[in-house]
Amino acid sequence: MESIVVKGGRKLSGEVIIDGAKNSALPLIAATLLAENGSCCLDNVPDLRDINTIIRLLEGMGAVVQRQGRRLEIKTTAVDNCQAPYELVKTMRASILVLGPLLARFGQARVSLPGGCAIGARPVNLHIKGLEMMGAKISVEHGYIIGQAECLTGADITFDVTTVTGTENLIMAAVLADGVTTLRNAAREPEIVDLAAFLRKMGAQIEGEGTHTVTITGVEKLSAAEYQVMPDRIEAGTFMVAAGISGGDVVIKNAPLAAMGSVVTKLQEIGLKIEPLTTYKEDDLLTGVAVRVSRGAEGLRGLDIKTMPYPGFPTDMQAQAMVLLALADGTSVISETVFENRFMHVFELQRMGVDIEVEGRTAIVRGVAMLSGAPVMASDLRASAGLVLAGLAAEGETVMSRVYHLDRGYAGFEKKLRSLGADIRRVEEN
Ligand code: UD1
């Protein structure tokens, strides 16, 4: 088991390049299951544990996957085993993304139910309900979702709750269905726009992605295509916080600024200076630009944040923002409306001197002048990033264990921070 050791107090400076988005690459890789001929090529795929997991899932089904750096070539023409086993699904909930494509192309799927999850119940009932409305017969047996469909048919589906992977799964099911599918109250995340752009290159007919109503007209078949994964807006936001919390001055390259509106606005209100160095179009969510981030002269100010589905403030940036607010003047209130149990990092942060009180889904953060390094334990992916950020600003040494959470979603995180001047290293635990 590995740990990350951070000695706080260094001001970060220099340049960092943002990788491809994990939450985009995962559905794009699942979507390659829909290609009846040829090999799909995906560029800018980040080197992450979750990406390795979905590659292993596809290989287990009979896909041939070749990786060269950030480029993946995936051939799914010989897939003959429509199963996603528990051993892999339990390590990554997003494995559920293969359910829609498998049913659409092969008319069958056997996908393990994702188990309990550290950040809340996170059910997949809406994925299942939508597929049933499209004509799939679905049962749950021995912990597995068993799906069958002679032919999926278009349907008019309204989500009770906005779900990102649920929207992606149903789009991928609908592209080969008979007729038109309308998804209402759909999620609007930029990663869904990225998925739709790839599917369209494969031959799909999709309209309205990025809005609450997505319309998909089924086609006979899809073919392989080449595509470049959009940059990771959460990684970019995390580095913005790193620059601000350390009092540094960092150029972040390949940040999808147009997709980061709520994050940029909040970080600026807290007191970060965020200056785009290249021009960008406000409606181009998928392209990265260079941006310079530093702490403004007036210091950090507390404020309130409520996590919401896109375009609101992302729950995946909540832990990182909390750490910045922990060092801001005044009291801040953070409301977590997306997941019911996403404050587990609070108890670790308290050990570092953060003054926080949690009441249900609300955290009240009173700013302090200094944090103190401590041994801490990561509880989930974004919490682990928050703990490292706290370590950058803390006096003394912070040792974070359970680093595998971080490796699920940040490619070379400590290497990138070290290149910016942070005193951070990875060690083998005794
Ligand atoms: C995705 C992201 C994750 C992010 C989350 C919210 C990926 C791979 N992961 O996760 O990083 O934190 O969006 O932005 O893109 N829900 C139901 N029934 C369902 C599905 C969801 O009740 O069938 C609820 C969930 O419990 C949760 C809310 O809907 O309260 C939103 O979850 P959802 O958008 O589905 O999250 P994920 O797609 O799993």
Short mmCIF file of C-alpha atoms and ligand atoms in Angstrom, two decimals:
data_model
loop_
_atom_site.label_atom_id
_atom_site.label_comp_id
_atom_site.label_asym_id
_atom_site.label_seq_id
_atom_site.Cartn_x
_atom_site.Cartn_y
_atom_site.Cartn_z
CA MET A 1 0.00 0.00 0.00
CA GLU A 2 1.24 3.46 -0.85
CA SER A 3 0.93 6.82 0.89
CA ILE A 4 1.45 10.37 -0.25
CA VAL A 5 3.63 12.60 1.89
CA VAL A 6 3.24 16.38 1.51
CA LYS A 7 5.21 19.08 3.31
CA GLY A 8 3.19 22.25 3.19
CA GLY A 9 4.20 25.84 2.68
CA ARG A 10 5.63 25.92 -0.87
CA LYS A 11 4.13 28.44 -3.30
CA LEU A 12 3.38 26.65 -6.57
CA SER A 13 4.57 28.15 -9.83
CA GLY A 14 5.06 27.06 -13.43
CA GLU A 15 2.88 25.28 -15.96
CA VAL A 16 0.71 22.20 -15.76
CA ILE A 17 -1.18 20.43 -18.56
CA ILE A 18 -4.63 19.02 -17.89
CA ASP A 19 -5.35 15.45 -19.03
CA GLY A 20 -8.41 14.07 -20.79
CA ALA A 21 -11.59 13.84 -18.72
CA LYS A 22 -12.13 10.59 -16.84
CA ASN A 23 -15.89 11.07 -16.88
CA SER A 24 -15.82 11.52 -20.63
CA ALA A 25 -13.34 8.77 -21.48
CA LEU A 26 -15.37 6.13 -19.57
CA PRO A 27 -18.63 6.52 -21.57
CA LEU A 28 -16.64 6.97 -24.82
CA ILE A 29 -14.87 3.65 -24.24
CA ALA A 30 -18.23 1.99 -23.41
CA ALA A 31 -19.65 3.49 -26.64
CA THR A 32 -17.06 1.65 -28.75
CA LEU A 33 -19.13 -1.49 -28.00
CA LEU A 34 -21.67 -0.07 -30.47
CA ALA A 35 -19.33 -0.18 -33.50
CA GLU A 36 -20.15 -3.11 -35.76
CA ASN A 37 -17.07 -2.72 -37.95
CA GLY A 38 -13.59 -1.23 -37.79
CA SER A 39 -11.50 -0.04 -34.83
CA CYS A 40 -12.27 3.07 -32.81
CA CYS A 41 -9.37 5.37 -31.92
CA LEU A 42 -9.62 7.55 -28.85
CA ASP A 43 -7.00 10.22 -28.16
CA ASN A 44 -6.20 12.09 -24.95
CA VAL A 45 -7.29 9.16 -22.75
CA PRO A 46 -5.92 9.70 -19.22
CA ASP A 47 -3.77 7.04 -17.56
CA LEU A 48 -6.01 6.16 -14.62
CA ARG A 49 -7.11 3.14 -12.62
CA ASP A 50 -10.76 3.61 -13.69
CA ILE A 51 -9.70 3.61 -17.36
CA ASN A 52 -7.76 0.37 -16.83
CA THR A 53 -10.86 -1.10 -15.19
CA ILE A 54 -13.16 -0.37 -18.13
CA ILE A 55 -10.50 -1.62 -20.57
CA ARG A 56 -10.36 -4.91 -18.64
CA LEU A 57 -14.17 -5.07 -18.74
CA LEU A 58 -14.20 -4.75 -22.54
CA GLU A 59 -11.32 -7.20 -22.97
CA GLY A 60 -13.25 -9.73 -20.88
CA MET A 61 -16.09 -9.40 -23.39
CA GLY A 62 -13.80 -10.16 -26.34
CA ALA A 63 -12.76 -6.65 -27.41
CA VAL A 64 -9.18 -6.06 -28.55
CA VAL A 65 -7.68 -2.97 -26.94
CA GLN A 66 -4.29 -1.48 -27.74
CA ARG A 67 -2.83 1.41 -25.83
CA GLN A 68 -0.04 3.73 -26.90
CA GLY A 69 0.40 6.51 -24.39
CA ARG A 70 -2.79 8.54 -24.43
CA ARG A 71 -4.15 6.82 -27.56
CA LEU A 72 -6.45 3.81 -27.40
CA GLU A 73 -7.42 1.63 -30.33
CA ILE A 74 -10.47 -0.52 -29.58
CA LYS A 75 -11.93 -3.20 -31.81
CA THR A 76 -15.22 -4.63 -30.59
CA THR A 77 -16.23 -6.60 -33.70
CA ALA A 78 -15.49 -9.96 -32.04
CA VAL A 79 -17.26 -9.29 -28.71
CA ASP A 80 -19.11 -12.47 -27.75
CA ASN A 81 -19.44 -12.35 -23.98
CA CYS A 82 -21.90 -9.69 -22.78
CA GLN A 83 -20.95 -9.86 -19.12
CA ALA A 84 -19.56 -7.37 -16.61
CA PRO A 85 -18.35 -9.38 -13.59
CA TYR A 86 -18.70 -8.28 -9.96
CA GLU A 87 -14.91 -8.32 -9.41
CA LEU A 88 -14.51 -5.36 -11.77
CA VAL A 89 -17.84 -3.56 -11.27
CA LYS A 90 -17.33 -3.40 -7.50
CA THR A 91 -14.22 -1.28 -8.02
CA MET A 92 -15.96 1.22 -10.31
CA ARG A 93 -19.66 2.10 -10.44
CA ALA A 94 -19.34 3.60 -13.92
CA SER A 95 -19.05 0.00 -15.22
CA ILE A 96 -22.84 0.24 -15.48
CA LEU A 97 -22.17 2.26 -18.67
CA VAL A 98 -21.77 -0.98 -20.65
CA LEU A 99 -25.40 -1.98 -20.01
CA GLY A 100 -27.00 0.31 -22.62
CA PRO A 101 -24.53 -0.43 -25.45
CA LEU A 102 -24.63 -4.21 -24.85
CA LEU A 103 -28.44 -4.32 -24.99
CA ALA A 104 -28.50 -2.07 -28.05
CA ARG A 105 -26.02 -4.06 -30.15
CA PHE A 106 -26.32 -7.63 -28.85
CA GLY A 107 -29.80 -7.70 -27.28
CA GLN A 108 -28.40 -9.15 -24.07
CA ALA A 109 -26.34 -8.14 -21.04
CA ARG A 110 -25.38 -9.55 -17.67
CA VAL A 111 -23.93 -6.73 -15.57
CA SER A 112 -23.18 -6.92 -11.86
CA LEU A 113 -25.10 -4.44 -9.72
CA PRO A 114 -22.65 -1.86 -8.39
CA GLY A 115 -22.47 -2.39 -4.65
CA GLY A 116 -22.68 0.15 -1.86
CA CYS A 117 -20.63 3.24 -2.37
CA ALA A 118 -18.76 5.45 0.07
CA ILE A 119 -20.58 8.60 -1.03
CA GLY A 120 -24.13 7.35 -0.69
CA ALA A 121 -26.60 4.77 -1.97
CA ARG A 122 -26.23 5.75 -5.66
CA PRO A 123 -28.86 3.43 -7.13
CA VAL A 124 -29.20 2.58 -10.85
CA ASN A 125 -33.01 2.26 -10.85
CA LEU A 126 -33.43 5.01 -13.45
CA HIS A 127 -31.05 3.30 -15.90
CA ILE A 128 -33.13 0.11 -15.56
CA LYS A 129 -36.50 1.85 -15.76
CA GLY A 130 -35.53 3.69 -18.95
CA LEU A 131 -34.26 0.51 -20.63
CA GLU A 132 -37.51 -1.27 -19.67
CA MET A 133 -39.49 1.55 -21.26
CA MET A 134 -37.50 0.89 -24.43
CA GLY A 135 -38.70 -2.72 -24.38
CA ALA A 136 -35.88 -4.52 -22.55
CA LYS A 137 -36.80 -7.32 -20.15
CA ILE A 138 -34.72 -6.83 -17.04
CA SER A 139 -34.40 -8.92 -13.89
CA VAL A 140 -31.99 -8.86 -11.02
CA GLU A 141 -30.65 -12.31 -10.13
CA HIS A 142 -27.84 -13.20 -7.74
CA GLY A 143 -26.58 -9.61 -7.71
CA TYR A 144 -26.57 -9.30 -11.50
CA ILE A 145 -28.75 -7.20 -13.81
CA ILE A 146 -29.88 -9.58 -16.56
CA GLY A 147 -31.16 -7.75 -19.62
CA GLN A 148 -32.70 -9.07 -22.83
CA ALA A 149 -34.15 -7.23 -25.79
CA GLU A 150 -35.09 -8.61 -29.22
CA CYS A 151 -35.01 -5.02 -30.45
CA LEU A 152 -35.11 -1.85 -28.37
CA THR A 153 -37.79 0.61 -29.42
CA GLY A 154 -37.83 4.40 -29.09
CA ALA A 155 -39.66 5.77 -26.04
CA ASP A 156 -40.53 9.04 -24.32
CA ILE A 157 -38.68 8.92 -20.99
CA THR A 158 -38.66 11.49 -18.19
CA PHE A 159 -35.99 11.07 -15.51
CA ASP A 160 -37.25 11.54 -11.91
CA VAL A 161 -33.77 12.70 -10.91
CA THR A 162 -31.08 14.13 -13.18
CA THR A 163 -28.53 11.38 -13.64
CA VAL A 164 -25.30 11.71 -15.65
CA THR A 165 -24.46 8.07 -16.36
CA GLY A 166 -28.20 7.29 -16.59
CA THR A 167 -28.55 9.83 -19.41
CA GLU A 168 -25.42 8.44 -21.10
CA ASN A 169 -26.62 4.83 -20.82
CA LEU A 170 -29.99 5.61 -22.36
CA ILE A 171 -28.47 7.68 -25.18
CA MET A 172 -26.21 4.72 -26.01
CA ALA A 173 -29.19 2.34 -25.90
CA ALA A 174 -31.32 4.61 -28.08
CA VAL A 175 -28.85 5.13 -30.94
CA LEU A 176 -29.62 1.65 -32.37
CA ALA A 177 -33.28 1.46 -31.24
CA ASP A 178 -36.22 1.30 -33.60
CA GLY A 179 -37.69 4.81 -33.79
CA VAL A 180 -37.27 8.03 -31.82
CA THR A 181 -36.35 8.27 -28.12
CA THR A 182 -36.88 11.49 -26.18
CA LEU A 183 -35.08 11.88 -22.85
CA ARG A 184 -36.55 14.59 -20.64
CA ASN A 185 -35.00 16.07 -17.51
CA ALA A 186 -31.75 14.72 -18.97
CA ALA A 187 -28.40 15.66 -17.42
CA ARG A 188 -26.62 18.52 -19.25
CA GLU A 189 -23.00 17.80 -18.30
CA PRO A 190 -20.32 18.67 -20.94
CA GLU A 191 -19.23 15.01 -20.89
CA ILE A 192 -22.63 14.13 -22.38
CA VAL A 193 -22.00 16.64 -25.16
CA ASP A 194 -18.64 14.90 -25.74
CA LEU A 195 -20.32 11.48 -25.90
CA ALA A 196 -22.96 12.70 -28.37
CA ALA A 197 -20.24 14.18 -30.62
CA PHE A 198 -18.43 10.82 -30.73
CA LEU A 199 -21.64 8.85 -31.36
CA ARG A 200 -22.52 11.23 -34.18
CA LYS A 201 -19.12 10.53 -35.78
CA MET A 202 -20.04 6.84 -35.57
CA GLY A 203 -23.27 7.56 -37.48
CA ALA A 204 -25.80 8.25 -34.71
CA GLN A 205 -28.58 10.84 -34.94
CA ILE A 206 -28.79 12.89 -31.74
CA GLU A 207 -30.14 16.36 -31.01
CA GLY A 208 -30.39 18.49 -27.91
CA GLU A 209 -27.40 17.15 -25.91
CA GLY A 210 -26.36 19.72 -23.33
CA THR A 211 -30.04 20.64 -22.78
CA HIS A 212 -32.69 18.96 -20.65
CA THR A 213 -34.31 17.30 -23.68
CA VAL A 214 -32.25 14.94 -25.84
CA THR A 215 -33.80 13.36 -28.93
CA ILE A 216 -32.25 10.28 -30.51
CA THR A 217 -33.40 8.75 -33.79
CA GLY A 218 -32.26 5.13 -34.01
CA VAL A 219 -30.15 4.04 -36.98
CA GLU A 220 -29.43 0.56 -38.44
CA LYS A 221 -25.81 0.38 -37.38
CA LEU A 222 -22.84 2.41 -36.14
CA SER A 223 -19.27 2.23 -37.41
CA ALA A 224 -15.93 2.85 -35.74
CA ALA A 225 -14.68 6.45 -35.53
CA GLU A 226 -11.75 8.50 -34.23
CA TYR A 227 -12.23 10.99 -31.46
CA GLN A 228 -10.35 13.12 -28.91
CA VAL A 229 -11.53 13.09 -25.28
CA MET A 230 -12.33 16.56 -23.88
CA PRO A 231 -10.07 17.94 -21.10
CA ASP A 232 -10.95 17.21 -17.47
CA ARG A 233 -12.78 20.15 -15.90
CA ILE A 234 -12.48 18.67 -12.39
CA GLU A 235 -8.72 18.19 -12.69
CA ALA A 236 -8.45 21.77 -13.99
CA GLY A 237 -10.55 23.07 -11.05
CA THR A 238 -8.41 21.09 -8.60
CA PHE A 239 -5.22 22.72 -9.94
CA MET A 240 -6.88 26.14 -9.72
CA VAL A 241 -7.47 25.49 -6.01
CA ALA A 242 -3.88 24.21 -5.65
CA ALA A 243 -2.53 27.47 -7.12
CA GLY A 244 -4.79 29.58 -4.89
CA ILE A 245 -4.33 27.67 -1.64
CA SER A 246 -0.53 27.73 -1.93
CA GLY A 247 -0.48 31.46 -2.71
CA GLY A 248 1.26 30.60 -5.97
CA ASP A 249 1.02 31.61 -9.62
CA VAL A 250 0.32 28.79 -12.05
CA VAL A 251 -0.46 28.54 -15.77
CA ILE A 252 -2.95 25.74 -16.35
CA LYS A 253 -2.96 24.56 -19.95
CA ASN A 254 -5.79 22.69 -21.65
CA ALA A 255 -8.46 23.76 -19.14
CA PRO A 256 -12.01 23.53 -20.62
CA LEU A 257 -12.89 26.99 -19.34
CA ALA A 258 -16.24 27.28 -21.12
CA ALA A 259 -17.39 24.16 -19.23
CA MET A 260 -16.24 25.55 -15.86
CA GLY A 261 -18.43 28.62 -15.44
CA SER A 262 -19.78 27.97 -11.94
CA VAL A 263 -16.38 26.82 -10.62
CA VAL A 264 -14.52 29.82 -12.05
CA THR A 265 -17.14 32.23 -10.70
CA LYS A 266 -17.01 30.78 -7.18
CA LEU A 267 -13.22 30.59 -7.06
CA GLN A 268 -13.02 34.22 -8.22
CA GLU A 269 -15.51 35.25 -5.54
CA ILE A 270 -13.40 33.46 -2.93
CA GLY A 271 -10.44 35.55 -4.09
CA LEU A 272 -8.54 33.76 -6.86
CA LYS A 273 -7.35 35.63 -9.92
CA ILE A 274 -8.24 33.55 -12.97
CA GLU A 275 -7.12 35.05 -16.28
CA PRO A 276 -7.57 33.24 -19.61
CA LEU A 277 -4.41 33.54 -21.70
CA THR A 278 -6.08 32.43 -24.91
CA THR A 279 -9.44 33.42 -26.34
CA TYR A 280 -12.24 30.89 -26.25
CA LYS A 281 -15.85 30.61 -27.32
CA GLU A 282 -18.35 30.48 -24.46
CA ASP A 283 -20.34 27.74 -26.17
CA ASP A 284 -17.33 25.53 -26.96
CA LEU A 285 -17.44 23.27 -23.91
CA LEU A 286 -14.98 20.71 -25.22
CA THR A 287 -11.82 22.68 -26.01
CA GLY A 288 -9.03 23.44 -23.57
CA VAL A 289 -7.37 26.83 -23.16
CA ALA A 290 -4.50 28.23 -21.11
CA VAL A 291 -5.37 30.11 -17.94
CA ARG A 292 -3.25 31.82 -15.29
CA VAL A 293 -4.32 31.37 -11.67
CA SER A 294 -3.01 33.13 -8.56
CA ARG A 295 -4.34 34.46 -5.26
CA GLY A 296 -5.72 37.99 -5.42
CA ALA A 297 -4.26 40.77 -3.25
CA GLU A 298 -7.27 40.82 -0.92
CA GLY A 299 -6.86 37.24 0.33
CA LEU A 300 -9.55 34.56 0.59
CA ARG A 301 -13.17 35.33 1.56
CA GLY A 302 -15.73 32.83 2.83
CA LEU A 303 -18.99 32.30 0.90
CA ASP A 304 -21.77 29.77 0.41
CA ILE A 305 -21.70 26.93 -2.11
CA LYS A 306 -24.48 24.57 -3.10
CA THR A 307 -23.60 21.58 -5.28
CA MET A 308 -25.98 21.04 -8.21
CA PRO A 309 -26.10 19.16 -11.50
CA TYR A 310 -24.38 21.04 -14.38
CA PRO A 311 -24.29 23.99 -14.95
CA GLY A 312 -24.38 24.33 -11.15
CA PHE A 313 -21.34 23.89 -8.90
CA PRO A 314 -20.13 20.26 -9.32
CA THR A 315 -20.22 17.88 -6.38
CA ASP A 316 -16.87 16.60 -7.69
CA MET A 317 -15.31 19.99 -6.71
CA GLN A 318 -16.93 20.19 -3.27
CA ALA A 319 -14.08 18.73 -1.19
CA GLN A 320 -11.47 20.89 -2.94
CA ALA A 321 -13.51 24.09 -2.50
CA MET A 322 -14.06 23.22 1.16
CA VAL A 323 -10.31 23.17 1.77
CA LEU A 324 -9.92 26.61 0.21
CA LEU A 325 -12.80 27.96 2.31
CA ALA A 326 -11.19 26.46 5.42
CA LEU A 327 -8.48 29.12 5.06
CA ALA A 328 -10.79 31.98 4.02
CA ASP A 329 -11.95 34.89 6.16
CA GLY A 330 -15.38 34.38 7.73
CA THR A 331 -17.92 31.57 7.75
CA SER A 332 -18.97 29.54 4.70
CA VAL A 333 -21.91 27.18 4.26
CA ILE A 334 -21.55 24.25 1.86
CA SER A 335 -24.72 22.38 0.91
CA GLU A 336 -24.33 19.01 -0.80
CA THR A 337 -27.52 18.36 -2.76
CA VAL A 338 -26.31 15.64 -5.16
CA PHE A 339 -25.07 12.84 -2.88
CA GLU A 340 -26.25 12.20 0.66
CA ASN A 341 -22.99 11.13 2.24
CA ARG A 342 -20.26 13.17 0.67
CA PHE A 343 -18.67 14.80 3.69
CA MET A 344 -16.44 11.95 4.80
CA HIS A 345 -13.31 14.07 4.22
CA VAL A 346 -14.59 16.47 6.91
CA PHE A 347 -13.46 14.23 9.76
CA GLU A 348 -9.97 13.93 8.30
CA LEU A 349 -9.79 17.69 7.66
CA GLN A 350 -10.77 18.32 11.28
CA ARG A 351 -7.61 16.43 12.26
CA MET A 352 -5.66 19.03 10.26
CA GLY A 353 -7.20 21.91 12.17
CA VAL A 354 -10.11 22.77 9.86
CA ASP A 355 -13.04 24.22 11.81
CA ILE A 356 -16.13 22.48 10.35
CA GLU A 357 -19.47 21.40 11.67
CA VAL A 358 -21.73 19.09 9.67
CA GLU A 359 -25.50 19.04 9.96
CA GLY A 360 -27.04 16.55 7.56
CA ARG A 361 -26.14 17.65 4.06
CA THR A 362 -24.74 21.02 5.19
CA ALA A 363 -21.22 21.84 6.32
CA ILE A 364 -20.43 25.06 8.15
CA VAL A 365 -16.80 26.06 7.68
CA ARG A 366 -15.21 28.75 9.85
CA GLY A 367 -11.98 30.01 8.33
CA VAL A 368 -8.75 29.51 10.29
CA ALA A 369 -5.35 31.13 9.77
CA MET A 370 -3.34 27.92 9.47
CA LEU A 371 -3.75 24.16 8.99
CA SER A 372 -1.45 21.63 10.57
CA GLY A 373 -0.12 18.54 8.81
CA ALA A 374 -1.38 15.18 10.11
CA PRO A 375 -1.75 11.53 9.09
CA VAL A 376 -5.04 11.25 7.17
CA MET A 377 -6.94 8.62 5.24
CA ALA A 378 -8.63 9.11 1.87
CA SER A 379 -12.26 7.99 1.70
CA ASP A 380 -13.10 8.60 -1.94
CA LEU A 381 -11.64 10.06 -5.10
CA ARG A 382 -12.37 13.77 -4.70
CA ALA A 383 -11.90 13.65 -0.92
CA SER A 384 -8.37 12.41 -1.53
CA ALA A 385 -7.63 15.42 -3.76
CA GLY A 386 -9.01 17.70 -1.02
CA LEU A 387 -6.69 16.16 1.57
CA VAL A 388 -3.61 16.63 -0.64
CA LEU A 389 -4.62 20.27 -1.24
CA ALA A 390 -4.95 20.78 2.51
CA GLY A 391 -1.48 19.26 2.91
CA LEU A 392 -0.03 21.83 0.46
CA ALA A 393 -1.18 24.64 2.71
CA ALA A 394 -0.55 23.00 6.10
CA GLU A 395 2.35 23.55 8.42
CA GLY A 396 4.46 20.40 8.64
CA GLU A 397 3.91 16.99 7.12
CA THR A 398 0.69 15.35 5.96
CA VAL A 399 0.70 11.64 5.18
CA MET A 400 -2.33 10.45 3.23
CA SER A 401 -3.01 6.73 3.04
CA ARG A 402 -5.37 4.86 0.68
CA VAL A 403 -3.84 6.59 -2.33
CA TYR A 404 -5.68 4.18 -4.67
CA HIS A 405 -8.69 6.51 -4.42
CA LEU A 406 -6.62 9.33 -5.93
CA ASP A 407 -5.24 7.10 -8.68
CA ARG A 408 -8.78 6.34 -9.87
CA GLY A 409 -9.19 9.86 -11.20
CA TYR A 410 -5.99 11.95 -11.25
CA ALA A 411 -3.22 11.06 -13.68
CA GLY A 412 0.22 11.65 -12.11
CA PHE A 413 -1.22 14.08 -9.54
CA GLU A 414 1.78 14.23 -7.26
CA LYS A 415 4.20 14.37 -10.21
CA LYS A 416 2.34 17.35 -11.65
CA LEU A 417 2.33 19.08 -8.24
CA ARG A 418 6.04 18.35 -7.79
CA SER A 419 6.77 19.92 -11.18
CA LEU A 420 5.08 23.07 -9.84
CA GLY A 421 7.41 23.09 -6.84
CA ALA A 422 5.38 21.19 -4.22
CA ASP A 423 7.24 19.07 -1.68
CA ILE A 424 5.30 15.87 -2.28
CA ARG A 425 6.26 12.25 -2.75
CA ARG A 426 4.76 8.78 -2.86
CA VAL A 427 6.10 6.19 -0.43
CA GLU A 428 5.49 2.51 0.28
CA GLU A 429 3.65 2.05 3.58
CA ASN A 430 5.23 -0.26 6.13
C1 UD1 B 1 -21.54 10.98 -12.34
C2 UD1 B 1 -20.05 11.17 -12.31
C3 UD1 B 1 -19.58 11.52 -10.89
C4 UD1 B 1 -20.34 12.74 -10.38
C5 UD1 B 1 -21.85 12.54 -10.53
C6 UD1 B 1 -22.64 13.79 -10.20
C7 UD1 B 1 -19.28 9.69 -14.07
C8 UD1 B 1 -18.57 8.45 -14.44
N1 UD1 B 1 -19.42 9.93 -12.75
O1 UD1 B 1 -21.85 9.89 -11.48
O2 UD1 B 1 -18.18 11.80 -10.94
O3 UD1 B 1 -20.06 12.92 -9.01
O4 UD1 B 1 -22.17 12.18 -11.89
O5 UD1 B 1 -22.21 14.85 -10.97
O6 UD1 B 1 -19.63 10.48 -14.91
N2 UD1 B 1 -29.68 8.45 -8.93
C9 UD1 B 1 -30.82 7.71 -8.67
N3 UD1 B 1 -31.13 6.67 -9.51
C10 UD1 B 1 -30.37 6.36 -10.60
C11 UD1 B 1 -29.22 7.12 -10.85
C12 UD1 B 1 -28.89 8.17 -10.00
O7 UD1 B 1 -31.52 7.95 -7.71
O8 UD1 B 1 -30.71 5.41 -11.33
C13 UD1 B 1 -29.30 9.58 -8.02
C14 UD1 B 1 -27.99 9.33 -7.30
O9 UD1 B 1 -28.17 8.57 -6.15
C15 UD1 B 1 -27.54 10.74 -7.01
C16 UD1 B 1 -28.05 11.54 -8.21
O10 UD1 B 1 -29.03 10.70 -8.83
O11 UD1 B 1 -28.14 11.22 -5.85
C17 UD1 B 1 -27.01 11.90 -9.25
O12 UD1 B 1 -26.25 10.75 -9.56
P1 UD1 B 1 -25.69 10.49 -11.03
O13 UD1 B 1 -25.75 11.74 -11.84
O14 UD1 B 1 -26.33 9.27 -11.59
O15 UD1 B 1 -24.18 10.16 -10.72
P2 UD1 B 1 -23.28 9.19 -11.58
O16 UD1 B 1 -23.74 9.20 -13.00
O17 UD1 B 1 -23.14 7.88 -10.89
#
